Amino acid sequence: MSSQLVPMNPGTFPTIPLQRPILLIGRHPECDVRLDLAKISRRHCCVALAYDRVMIRDLGSRNGLRVNGRLIDEAQLHPGDEVAIGPILYRVESLIPHPQSPAPIPPSPPAVTGAKASKPASLPSLPNPSTDLDSDLIPLDF
């Protein structure tokens, strides 16, 4: 599942694409996502992609990690969940496009009535079968 964390206050903090197997979030310069606020720990939390699941884990942060208002150590994220990394609120959004309805199947051409039906233009012309079926056989000697 391809997802992203979108800030609830657009323009204040970056959108976080969740595309790597492990993503480290915090204030430290070596973090994958750097949120430079005093209430964000140096290594605040990490997001892990495991199979089709998105997991988030608090790394012992001072101000905690909340999912849907609940203080957590670790949780699985789903589209629509609200994640509070310190004072910053994010919403989990899925990047999977909604399946489109298939293109309508065109109606079949009307049946031809009469002695001879024409073949569709997409089919090649085939030779008429011969009445003498033995003429196509080649004798083999063993």
mmCIF file of N, CA and C in Angstrom:
data_model
loop_
_atom_site.group_PDB
_atom_site.id
_atom_site.type_symbol
_atom_site.label_atom_id
_atom_site.label_comp_id
_atom_site.label_asym_id
_atom_site.label_seq_id
_atom_site.Cartn_x
_atom_site.Cartn_y
_atom_site.Cartn_z
ATOM 1 N N MET A 1 0.853 -1.161 0.000
ATOM 2 C CA MET A 1 0.000 0.000 0.000
ATOM 3 C C MET A 1 0.900 1.226 0.000
ATOM 4 N N SER A 2 0.647 2.141 -0.873
ATOM 5 C CA SER A 2 1.418 3.363 -0.951
ATOM 6 C C SER A 2 0.617 4.467 -0.270
ATOM 7 N N SER A 3 1.226 5.080 0.772
ATOM 8 C CA SER A 3 0.525 6.085 1.557
ATOM 9 C C SER A 3 1.415 7.286 1.799
ATOM 10 N N GLN A 4 0.827 8.296 2.431
ATOM 11 C CA GLN A 4 1.583 9.485 2.817
ATOM 12 C C GLN A 4 0.940 10.090 4.053
ATOM 13 N N LEU A 5 1.761 10.837 4.813
ATOM 14 C CA LEU A 5 1.260 11.608 5.941
ATOM 15 C C LEU A 5 1.123 13.044 5.467
ATOM 16 N N VAL A 6 -0.088 13.570 5.496
ATOM 17 C CA VAL A 6 -0.371 14.923 5.019
ATOM 18 C C VAL A 6 -0.653 15.807 6.233
ATOM 19 N N PRO A 7 0.059 16.941 6.371
ATOM 20 C CA PRO A 7 -0.176 17.796 7.541
ATOM 21 C C PRO A 7 -1.595 18.352 7.556
ATOM 22 N N MET A 8 -2.171 18.426 8.758
ATOM 23 C CA MET A 8 -3.536 18.954 8.907
ATOM 24 C C MET A 8 -3.551 20.461 8.684
ATOM 25 N N ASN A 9 -2.416 21.138 8.923
ATOM 26 C CA ASN A 9 -2.257 22.560 8.613
ATOM 27 C C ASN A 9 -1.372 22.660 7.380
ATOM 28 N N PRO A 10 -1.946 22.678 6.181
ATOM 29 C CA PRO A 10 -1.139 22.680 4.967
ATOM 30 C C PRO A 10 -0.174 23.861 4.913
ATOM 31 N N GLY A 11 1.015 23.615 4.400
ATOM 32 C CA GLY A 11 1.993 24.670 4.203
ATOM 33 C C GLY A 11 2.922 24.886 5.383
ATOM 34 N N THR A 12 2.568 24.337 6.548
ATOM 35 C CA THR A 12 3.423 24.549 7.715
ATOM 36 C C THR A 12 4.509 23.496 7.832
ATOM 37 N N PHE A 13 4.195 22.263 7.494
ATOM 38 C CA PHE A 13 5.147 21.160 7.572
ATOM 39 C C PHE A 13 5.044 20.334 6.298
ATOM 40 N N PRO A 14 6.084 19.557 5.998
ATOM 41 C CA PRO A 14 6.080 18.809 4.731
ATOM 42 C C PRO A 14 5.153 17.599 4.765
ATOM 43 N N THR A 15 4.654 17.242 3.594
ATOM 44 C CA THR A 15 3.967 15.968 3.428
ATOM 45 C C THR A 15 5.050 14.889 3.477
ATOM 46 N N ILE A 16 4.751 13.780 4.132
ATOM 47 C CA ILE A 16 5.737 12.718 4.290
ATOM 48 C C ILE A 16 5.296 11.515 3.462
ATOM 49 N N PRO A 17 5.948 11.273 2.307
ATOM 50 C CA PRO A 17 5.609 10.074 1.532
ATOM 51 C C PRO A 17 6.144 8.831 2.246
ATOM 52 N N LEU A 18 5.317 7.813 2.328
ATOM 53 C CA LEU A 18 5.710 6.571 3.002
ATOM 54 C C LEU A 18 6.047 5.539 1.934
ATOM 55 N N GLN A 19 7.281 5.645 1.420
ATOM 56 C CA GLN A 19 7.686 4.792 0.301
ATOM 57 C C GLN A 19 8.889 3.921 0.632
ATOM 58 N N ARG A 20 9.588 4.218 1.702
ATOM 59 C CA ARG A 20 10.783 3.461 2.071
ATOM 60 C C ARG A 20 10.411 2.406 3.104
ATOM 61 N N PRO A 21 11.174 1.322 3.196
ATOM 62 C CA PRO A 21 10.852 0.280 4.183
ATOM 63 C C PRO A 21 10.859 0.800 5.630
ATOM 64 N N ILE A 22 11.820 1.678 5.953
ATOM 65 C CA ILE A 22 11.874 2.285 7.282
ATOM 66 C C ILE A 22 12.174 3.765 7.114
ATOM 67 N N LEU A 23 11.416 4.590 7.820
ATOM 68 C CA LEU A 23 11.549 6.042 7.721
ATOM 69 C C LEU A 23 11.698 6.592 9.136
ATOM 70 N N LEU A 24 12.813 7.256 9.396
ATOM 71 C CA LEU A 24 13.088 7.822 10.713
ATOM 72 C C LEU A 24 12.680 9.295 10.723
ATOM 73 N N ILE A 25 11.876 9.678 11.731
ATOM 74 C CA ILE A 25 11.356 11.043 11.836
ATOM 75 C C ILE A 25 11.840 11.657 13.142
ATOM 76 N N GLY A 26 12.391 12.862 13.049
ATOM 77 C CA GLY A 26 12.850 13.552 14.256
ATOM 78 C C GLY A 26 13.584 14.835 13.919
ATOM 79 N N ARG A 27 14.264 15.395 14.943
ATOM 80 C CA ARG A 27 15.005 16.651 14.784
ATOM 81 C C ARG A 27 16.431 16.443 14.319
ATOM 82 N N HIS A 28 16.971 15.259 14.523
ATOM 83 C CA HIS A 28 18.384 14.998 14.233
ATOM 84 C C HIS A 28 18.658 15.137 12.735
ATOM 85 N N PRO A 29 19.821 15.720 12.363
ATOM 86 C CA PRO A 29 20.137 15.902 10.938
ATOM 87 C C PRO A 29 20.193 14.601 10.135
ATOM 88 N N GLU A 30 20.432 13.481 10.795
ATOM 89 C CA GLU A 30 20.491 12.207 10.065
ATOM 90 C C GLU A 30 19.124 11.543 9.872
ATOM 91 N N CYS A 31 18.061 12.137 10.396
ATOM 92 C CA CYS A 31 16.716 11.572 10.214
ATOM 93 C C CYS A 31 16.291 11.708 8.757
ATOM 94 N N ASP A 32 15.482 10.752 8.289
ATOM 95 C CA ASP A 32 14.959 10.801 6.918
ATOM 96 C C ASP A 32 14.015 11.997 6.746
ATOM 97 N N VAL A 33 13.198 12.267 7.768
ATOM 98 C CA VAL A 33 12.304 13.421 7.765
ATOM 99 C C VAL A 33 12.667 14.253 8.981
ATOM 100 N N ARG A 34 13.105 15.476 8.728
ATOM 101 C CA ARG A 34 13.569 16.353 9.805
ATOM 102 C C ARG A 34 12.483 17.373 10.120
ATOM 103 N N LEU A 35 12.000 17.336 11.374
ATOM 104 C CA LEU A 35 11.010 18.296 11.869
ATOM 105 C C LEU A 35 11.697 19.098 12.968
ATOM 106 N N ASP A 36 12.087 20.301 12.646
ATOM 107 C CA ASP A 36 12.912 21.102 13.538
ATOM 108 C C ASP A 36 12.056 21.937 14.485
ATOM 109 N N LEU A 37 11.539 21.286 15.531
ATOM 110 C CA LEU A 37 10.774 21.940 16.587
ATOM 111 C C LEU A 37 11.297 21.444 17.928
ATOM 112 N N ALA A 38 11.260 22.297 18.946
ATOM 113 C CA ALA A 38 11.761 21.912 20.266
ATOM 114 C C ALA A 38 10.971 20.744 20.863
ATOM 115 N N LYS A 39 9.683 20.608 20.532
ATOM 116 C CA LYS A 39 8.862 19.529 21.098
ATOM 117 C C LYS A 39 8.970 18.214 20.330
ATOM 118 N N ILE A 40 9.807 18.193 19.299
ATOM 119 C CA ILE A 40 10.069 16.960 18.558
ATOM 120 C C ILE A 40 11.412 16.412 19.057
ATOM 121 N N SER A 41 11.441 15.145 19.426
ATOM 122 C CA SER A 41 12.683 14.535 19.899
ATOM 123 C C SER A 41 13.652 14.347 18.746
ATOM 124 N N ARG A 42 14.930 14.166 19.091
ATOM 125 C CA ARG A 42 15.939 13.984 18.029
ATOM 126 C C ARG A 42 15.585 12.798 17.144
ATOM 127 N N ARG A 43 15.216 11.705 17.757
ATOM 128 C CA ARG A 43 14.711 10.534 17.021
ATOM 129 C C ARG A 43 13.341 10.224 17.626
ATOM 130 N N HIS A 44 12.323 10.839 17.056
ATOM 131 C CA HIS A 44 10.981 10.828 17.646
ATOM 132 C C HIS A 44 10.244 9.505 17.389
ATOM 133 N N CYS A 45 10.167 9.121 16.113
ATOM 134 C CA CYS A 45 9.427 7.913 15.769
ATOM 135 C C CYS A 45 9.947 7.360 14.447
ATOM 136 N N CYS A 46 9.506 6.141 14.135
ATOM 137 C CA CYS A 46 9.838 5.582 12.824
ATOM 138 C C CYS A 46 8.584 4.958 12.236
ATOM 139 N N VAL A 47 8.542 4.949 10.919
ATOM 140 C CA VAL A 47 7.441 4.335 10.176
ATOM 141 C C VAL A 47 8.051 3.187 9.391
ATOM 142 N N ALA A 48 7.419 2.019 9.482
ATOM 143 C CA ALA A 48 7.922 0.836 8.774
ATOM 144 C C ALA A 48 6.829 0.299 7.864
ATOM 145 N N LEU A 49 7.233 -0.053 6.651
ATOM 146 C CA LEU A 49 6.329 -0.702 5.701
ATOM 147 C C LEU A 49 6.629 -2.192 5.764
ATOM 148 N N ALA A 50 5.658 -2.975 6.173
ATOM 149 C CA ALA A 50 5.831 -4.421 6.286
ATOM 150 C C ALA A 50 4.679 -5.102 5.558
ATOM 151 N N TYR A 51 5.026 -5.755 4.453
ATOM 152 C CA TYR A 51 4.026 -6.378 3.595
ATOM 153 C C TYR A 51 3.064 -5.301 3.115
ATOM 154 N N ASP A 52 1.790 -5.402 3.410
ATOM 155 C CA ASP A 52 0.836 -4.368 2.990
ATOM 156 C C ASP A 52 0.421 -3.489 4.157
ATOM 157 N N ARG A 53 1.215 -3.496 5.231
ATOM 158 C CA ARG A 53 0.867 -2.720 6.420
ATOM 159 C C ARG A 53 1.827 -1.555 6.597
ATOM 160 N N VAL A 54 1.308 -0.487 7.218
ATOM 161 C CA VAL A 54 2.131 0.660 7.597
ATOM 162 C C VAL A 54 2.103 0.712 9.118
ATOM 163 N N MET A 55 3.284 0.576 9.734
ATOM 164 C CA MET A 55 3.401 0.581 11.187
ATOM 165 C C MET A 55 4.162 1.829 11.618
ATOM 166 N N ILE A 56 3.770 2.407 12.776
ATOM 167 C CA ILE A 56 4.483 3.547 13.339
ATOM 168 C C ILE A 56 4.854 3.198 14.778
ATOM 169 N N ARG A 57 6.060 3.605 15.181
ATOM 170 C CA ARG A 57 6.550 3.278 16.526
ATOM 171 C C ARG A 57 7.203 4.499 17.155
ATOM 172 N N ASP A 58 6.858 4.751 18.399
ATOM 173 C CA ASP A 58 7.493 5.809 19.180
ATOM 174 C C ASP A 58 8.880 5.307 19.583
ATOM 175 N N LEU A 59 9.880 6.157 19.466
ATOM 176 C CA LEU A 59 11.256 5.778 19.807
ATOM 177 C C LEU A 59 11.674 6.372 21.152
ATOM 178 N N GLY A 60 10.746 6.417 22.097
ATOM 179 C CA GLY A 60 11.037 6.961 23.417
ATOM 180 C C GLY A 60 11.022 8.476 23.443
ATOM 181 N N SER A 61 10.188 9.076 22.626
ATOM 182 C CA SER A 61 10.134 10.540 22.535
ATOM 183 C C SER A 61 9.615 11.146 23.838
ATOM 184 N N ARG A 62 10.013 12.376 24.102
ATOM 185 C CA ARG A 62 9.600 13.062 25.317
ATOM 186 C C ARG A 62 8.123 13.460 25.258
ATOM 187 N N ASN A 63 7.654 13.912 24.106
ATOM 188 C CA ASN A 63 6.273 14.402 23.997
ATOM 189 C C ASN A 63 5.307 13.399 23.381
ATOM 190 N N GLY A 64 5.764 12.205 23.085
ATOM 191 C CA GLY A 64 4.886 11.120 22.688
ATOM 192 C C GLY A 64 4.425 11.125 21.241
ATOM 193 N N LEU A 65 3.736 10.059 20.937
ATOM 194 C CA LEU A 65 3.186 9.812 19.611
ATOM 195 C C LEU A 65 1.739 9.382 19.814
ATOM 196 N N ARG A 66 0.837 10.021 19.088
ATOM 197 C CA ARG A 66 -0.583 9.696 19.219
ATOM 198 C C ARG A 66 -1.155 9.292 17.868
ATOM 199 N N VAL A 67 -2.023 8.296 17.907
ATOM 200 C CA VAL A 67 -2.776 7.887 16.715
ATOM 201 C C VAL A 67 -4.243 7.961 17.094
ATOM 202 N N ASN A 68 -4.983 8.770 16.365
ATOM 203 C CA ASN A 68 -6.412 9.003 16.632
ATOM 204 C C ASN A 68 -6.646 9.417 18.080
ATOM 205 N N GLY A 69 -5.749 10.266 18.604
ATOM 206 C CA GLY A 69 -5.914 10.808 19.943
ATOM 207 C C GLY A 69 -5.389 9.938 21.071
ATOM 208 N N ARG A 70 -4.972 8.719 20.783
ATOM 209 C CA ARG A 70 -4.488 7.803 21.826
ATOM 210 C C ARG A 70 -2.972 7.752 21.819
ATOM 211 N N LEU A 71 -2.362 7.874 22.983
ATOM 212 C CA LEU A 71 -0.922 7.772 23.132
ATOM 213 C C LEU A 71 -0.529 6.316 22.887
ATOM 214 N N ILE A 72 0.420 6.101 21.979
ATOM 215 C CA ILE A 72 0.781 4.726 21.602
ATOM 216 C C ILE A 72 2.298 4.532 21.645
ATOM 217 N N ASP A 73 2.688 3.271 21.760
ATOM 218 C CA ASP A 73 4.086 2.890 21.569
ATOM 219 C C ASP A 73 4.279 2.425 20.133
ATOM 220 N N GLU A 74 3.262 1.698 19.633
ATOM 221 C CA GLU A 74 3.307 1.179 18.263
ATOM 222 C C GLU A 74 1.873 0.969 17.797
ATOM 223 N N ALA A 75 1.630 1.243 16.507
ATOM 224 C CA ALA A 75 0.285 1.059 15.956
ATOM 225 C C ALA A 75 0.371 0.847 14.453
ATOM 226 N N GLN A 76 -0.644 0.167 13.928
ATOM 227 C CA GLN A 76 -0.788 0.044 12.484
ATOM 228 C C GLN A 76 -1.613 1.238 12.000
ATOM 229 N N LEU A 77 -1.156 1.856 10.897
ATOM 230 C CA LEU A 77 -1.848 3.020 10.345
ATOM 231 C C LEU A 77 -2.762 2.601 9.202
ATOM 232 N N HIS A 78 -3.898 3.280 9.114
ATOM 233 C CA HIS A 78 -4.876 3.050 8.045
ATOM 234 C C HIS A 78 -5.236 4.401 7.434
ATOM 235 N N PRO A 79 -5.680 4.423 6.167
ATOM 236 C CA PRO A 79 -6.115 5.696 5.570
ATOM 237 C C PRO A 79 -7.175 6.362 6.446
ATOM 238 N N GLY A 80 -6.992 7.663 6.666
ATOM 239 C CA GLY A 80 -7.924 8.427 7.482
ATOM 240 C C GLY A 80 -7.483 8.590 8.926
ATOM 241 N N ASP A 81 -6.503 7.793 9.391
ATOM 242 C CA ASP A 81 -6.010 7.939 10.760
ATOM 243 C C ASP A 81 -5.342 9.296 10.938
ATOM 244 N N GLU A 82 -5.454 9.845 12.160
ATOM 245 C CA GLU A 82 -4.771 11.079 12.501
ATOM 246 C C GLU A 82 -3.573 10.728 13.381
ATOM 247 N N VAL A 83 -2.408 11.246 13.012
ATOM 248 C CA VAL A 83 -1.162 10.964 13.726
ATOM 249 C C VAL A 83 -0.618 12.277 14.262
ATOM 250 N N ALA A 84 -0.340 12.330 15.578
ATOM 251 C CA ALA A 84 0.269 13.506 16.197
ATOM 252 C C ALA A 84 1.707 13.155 16.545
ATOM 253 N N ILE A 85 2.633 13.774 15.831
ATOM 254 C CA ILE A 85 4.053 13.625 16.124
ATOM 255 C C ILE A 85 4.419 14.871 16.916
ATOM 256 N N GLY A 86 4.494 14.715 18.254
ATOM 257 C CA GLY A 86 4.633 15.894 19.109
ATOM 258 C C GLY A 86 3.417 16.778 18.883
ATOM 259 N N PRO A 87 3.621 18.076 18.571
ATOM 260 C CA PRO A 87 2.485 18.978 18.366
ATOM 261 C C PRO A 87 1.964 19.010 16.925
ATOM 262 N N ILE A 88 2.576 18.257 16.026
ATOM 263 C CA ILE A 88 2.196 18.325 14.608
ATOM 264 C C ILE A 88 1.179 17.233 14.283
ATOM 265 N N LEU A 89 0.059 17.633 13.697
ATOM 266 C CA LEU A 89 -0.995 16.689 13.315
ATOM 267 C C LEU A 89 -0.907 16.342 11.835
ATOM 268 N N TYR A 90 -0.946 15.043 11.560
ATOM 269 C CA TYR A 90 -0.946 14.526 10.189
ATOM 270 C C TYR A 90 -2.154 13.628 9.998
ATOM 271 N N ARG A 91 -2.560 13.469 8.748
ATOM 272 C CA ARG A 91 -3.599 12.505 8.376
ATOM 273 C C ARG A 91 -2.986 11.524 7.390
ATOM 274 N N VAL A 92 -3.291 10.239 7.567
ATOM 275 C CA VAL A 92 -2.798 9.195 6.661
ATOM 276 C C VAL A 92 -3.704 9.182 5.433
ATOM 277 N N GLU A 93 -3.084 9.296 4.263
ATOM 278 C CA GLU A 93 -3.839 9.227 3.007
ATOM 279 C C GLU A 93 -3.243 8.150 2.123
ATOM 280 N N SER A 94 -4.098 7.413 1.472
ATOM 281 C CA SER A 94 -3.675 6.359 0.555
ATOM 282 C C SER A 94 -3.417 6.953 -0.814
ATOM 283 N N LEU A 95 -2.385 6.438 -1.494
ATOM 284 C CA LEU A 95 -2.076 6.899 -2.846
ATOM 285 C C LEU A 95 -2.584 5.932 -3.909
ATOM 286 N N ILE A 96 -3.266 4.877 -3.483
ATOM 287 C CA ILE A 96 -3.779 3.900 -4.445
ATOM 288 C C ILE A 96 -4.968 4.521 -5.159
ATOM 289 N N PRO A 97 -4.903 4.606 -6.503
ATOM 290 C CA PRO A 97 -6.028 5.195 -7.225
ATOM 291 C C PRO A 97 -7.264 4.310 -7.103
ATOM 292 N N HIS A 98 -8.402 4.959 -7.076
ATOM 293 C CA HIS A 98 -9.657 4.217 -7.030
ATOM 294 C C HIS A 98 -9.846 3.502 -8.361
ATOM 295 N N PRO A 99 -10.263 2.237 -8.300
ATOM 296 C CA PRO A 99 -10.447 1.518 -9.570
ATOM 297 C C PRO A 99 -11.528 2.172 -10.411
ATOM 298 N N GLN A 100 -11.218 2.303 -11.673
ATOM 299 C CA GLN A 100 -12.192 2.891 -12.579
ATOM 300 C C GLN A 100 -13.091 1.792 -13.099
ATOM 301 N N SER A 101 -14.305 2.157 -13.435
ATOM 302 C CA SER A 101 -15.200 1.164 -13.997
ATOM 303 C C SER A 101 -14.690 0.805 -15.389
ATOM 304 N N PRO A 102 -14.802 -0.469 -15.759
ATOM 305 C CA PRO A 102 -14.296 -0.871 -17.065
ATOM 306 C C PRO A 102 -15.057 -0.183 -18.193
ATOM 307 N N ALA A 103 -14.373 -0.040 -19.314
ATOM 308 C CA ALA A 103 -14.998 0.583 -20.478
ATOM 309 C C ALA A 103 -16.173 -0.275 -20.930
ATOM 310 N N PRO A 104 -17.257 0.346 -21.340
ATOM 311 C CA PRO A 104 -18.410 -0.440 -21.772
ATOM 312 C C PRO A 104 -18.066 -1.265 -23.008
ATOM 313 N N ILE A 105 -18.621 -2.447 -23.062
ATOM 314 C CA ILE A 105 -18.409 -3.329 -24.207
ATOM 315 C C ILE A 105 -19.359 -2.890 -25.311
ATOM 316 N N PRO A 106 -18.804 -2.654 -26.513
ATOM 317 C CA PRO A 106 -19.690 -2.216 -27.594
ATOM 318 C C PRO A 106 -20.685 -3.316 -27.955
ATOM 319 N N PRO A 107 -21.866 -2.931 -28.407
ATOM 320 C CA PRO A 107 -22.862 -3.947 -28.745
ATOM 321 C C PRO A 107 -22.413 -4.767 -29.952
ATOM 322 N N SER A 108 -22.860 -6.018 -29.986
ATOM 323 C CA SER A 108 -22.538 -6.898 -31.108
ATOM 324 C C SER A 108 -23.279 -6.422 -32.349
ATOM 325 N N PRO A 109 -22.675 -6.657 -33.525
ATOM 326 C CA PRO A 109 -23.404 -6.285 -34.734
ATOM 327 C C PRO A 109 -24.652 -7.156 -34.872
ATOM 328 N N PRO A 110 -25.676 -6.630 -35.493
ATOM 329 C CA PRO A 110 -26.905 -7.423 -35.632
ATOM 330 C C PRO A 110 -26.645 -8.669 -36.467
ATOM 331 N N ALA A 111 -27.369 -9.721 -36.146
ATOM 332 C CA ALA A 111 -27.232 -10.975 -36.886
ATOM 333 C C ALA A 111 -27.718 -10.777 -38.313
ATOM 334 N N VAL A 112 -26.985 -11.407 -39.228
ATOM 335 C CA VAL A 112 -27.347 -11.298 -40.640
ATOM 336 C C VAL A 112 -28.267 -12.457 -40.975
ATOM 337 N N THR A 113 -29.374 -12.131 -41.562
ATOM 338 C CA THR A 113 -30.306 -13.175 -41.981
ATOM 339 C C THR A 113 -30.194 -13.316 -43.487
ATOM 340 N N GLY A 114 -30.321 -14.486 -43.919
ATOM 341 C CA GLY A 114 -30.223 -14.714 -45.357
ATOM 342 C C GLY A 114 -29.332 -15.908 -45.618
ATOM 343 N N ALA A 115 -29.043 -16.145 -46.879
ATOM 344 C CA ALA A 115 -28.307 -17.336 -47.282
ATOM 345 C C ALA A 115 -26.851 -17.273 -46.874
ATOM 346 N N LYS A 116 -26.191 -16.120 -47.014
ATOM 347 C CA LYS A 116 -24.760 -16.053 -46.760
ATOM 348 C C LYS A 116 -24.467 -14.902 -45.785
ATOM 349 N N ALA A 117 -23.822 -15.238 -44.668
ATOM 350 C CA ALA A 117 -23.454 -14.212 -43.694
ATOM 351 C C ALA A 117 -22.036 -13.763 -43.984
ATOM 352 N N SER A 118 -21.778 -12.462 -43.871
ATOM 353 C CA SER A 118 -20.415 -11.973 -44.105
ATOM 354 C C SER A 118 -19.627 -12.108 -42.818
ATOM 355 N N LYS A 119 -18.310 -12.340 -42.971
ATOM 356 C CA LYS A 119 -17.470 -12.460 -41.777
ATOM 357 C C LYS A 119 -17.017 -11.072 -41.355
ATOM 358 N N PRO A 120 -16.738 -10.891 -40.060
ATOM 359 C CA PRO A 120 -16.288 -9.582 -39.579
ATOM 360 C C PRO A 120 -14.984 -9.176 -40.260
ATOM 361 N N ALA A 121 -14.767 -7.883 -40.376
ATOM 362 C CA ALA A 121 -13.587 -7.368 -41.068
ATOM 363 C C ALA A 121 -12.295 -7.747 -40.349
ATOM 364 N N SER A 122 -12.335 -8.047 -39.046
ATOM 365 C CA SER A 122 -11.119 -8.350 -38.310
ATOM 366 C C SER A 122 -10.610 -9.764 -38.543
ATOM 367 N N LEU A 123 -11.436 -10.644 -39.144
ATOM 368 C CA LEU A 123 -11.004 -12.025 -39.375
ATOM 369 C C LEU A 123 -10.410 -12.174 -40.774
ATOM 370 N N PRO A 124 -9.334 -12.965 -40.906
ATOM 371 C CA PRO A 124 -8.734 -13.162 -42.231
ATOM 372 C C PRO A 124 -9.601 -14.091 -43.071
ATOM 373 N N SER A 125 -9.407 -14.018 -44.351
ATOM 374 C CA SER A 125 -10.118 -14.917 -45.255
ATOM 375 C C SER A 125 -9.444 -16.274 -45.215
ATOM 376 N N LEU A 126 -10.227 -17.310 -45.137
ATOM 377 C CA LEU A 126 -9.708 -18.675 -45.122
ATOM 378 C C LEU A 126 -10.110 -19.363 -46.415
ATOM 379 N N PRO A 127 -9.259 -20.267 -46.892
ATOM 380 C CA PRO A 127 -9.631 -20.974 -48.118
ATOM 381 C C PRO A 127 -10.831 -21.876 -47.855
ATOM 382 N N ASN A 128 -11.585 -22.131 -48.927
ATOM 383 C CA ASN A 128 -12.727 -23.030 -48.818
ATOM 384 C C ASN A 128 -12.224 -24.448 -48.635
ATOM 385 N N PRO A 129 -12.840 -25.210 -47.746
ATOM 386 C CA PRO A 129 -12.382 -26.592 -47.574
ATOM 387 C C PRO A 129 -12.673 -27.405 -48.828
ATOM 388 N N SER A 130 -11.737 -28.249 -49.148
ATOM 389 C CA SER A 130 -11.896 -29.080 -50.346
ATOM 390 C C SER A 130 -12.785 -30.270 -50.009
ATOM 391 N N THR A 131 -13.434 -30.802 -50.982
ATOM 392 C CA THR A 131 -14.295 -31.950 -50.757
ATOM 393 C C THR A 131 -13.487 -33.228 -50.667
ATOM 394 N N ASP A 132 -12.280 -33.255 -51.256
ATOM 395 C CA ASP A 132 -11.429 -34.434 -51.214
ATOM 396 C C ASP A 132 -10.423 -34.261 -50.076
ATOM 397 N N LEU A 133 -10.723 -34.815 -48.889
ATOM 398 C CA LEU A 133 -9.870 -34.642 -47.715
ATOM 399 C C LEU A 133 -8.580 -35.435 -47.821
ATOM 400 N N ASP A 134 -8.547 -36.517 -48.637
ATOM 401 C CA ASP A 134 -7.346 -37.342 -48.759
ATOM 402 C C ASP A 134 -6.287 -36.670 -49.620
ATOM 403 N N SER A 135 -6.615 -35.621 -50.356
ATOM 404 C CA SER A 135 -5.631 -34.992 -51.239
ATOM 405 C C SER A 135 -4.568 -34.234 -50.458
ATOM 406 N N ASP A 136 -4.843 -33.872 -49.189
ATOM 407 C CA ASP A 136 -3.866 -33.156 -48.377
ATOM 408 C C ASP A 136 -2.894 -34.093 -47.668
ATOM 409 N N LEU A 137 -3.137 -35.399 -47.713
ATOM 410 C CA LEU A 137 -2.282 -36.343 -46.998
ATOM 411 C C LEU A 137 -1.049 -36.696 -47.815
ATOM 412 N N ILE A 138 0.069 -36.836 -47.150
ATOM 413 C CA ILE A 138 1.328 -37.230 -47.785
ATOM 414 C C ILE A 138 1.648 -38.645 -47.314
ATOM 415 N N PRO A 139 1.874 -39.568 -48.244
ATOM 416 C CA PRO A 139 2.187 -40.946 -47.820
ATOM 417 C C PRO A 139 3.574 -41.002 -47.178
ATOM 418 N N LEU A 140 3.680 -41.747 -46.112
ATOM 419 C CA LEU A 140 4.951 -41.944 -45.416
ATOM 420 C C LEU A 140 5.346 -43.406 -45.502
ATOM 421 N N ASP A 141 6.610 -43.643 -45.770
ATOM 422 C CA ASP A 141 7.132 -45.012 -45.801
ATOM 423 C C ASP A 141 7.897 -45.273 -44.531
ATOM 424 N N PHE A 142 7.618 -46.389 -43.919
ATOM 425 C CA PHE A 142 8.348 -46.756 -42.693
ATOM 426 C C PHE A 142 9.185 -47.955 -42.929
#
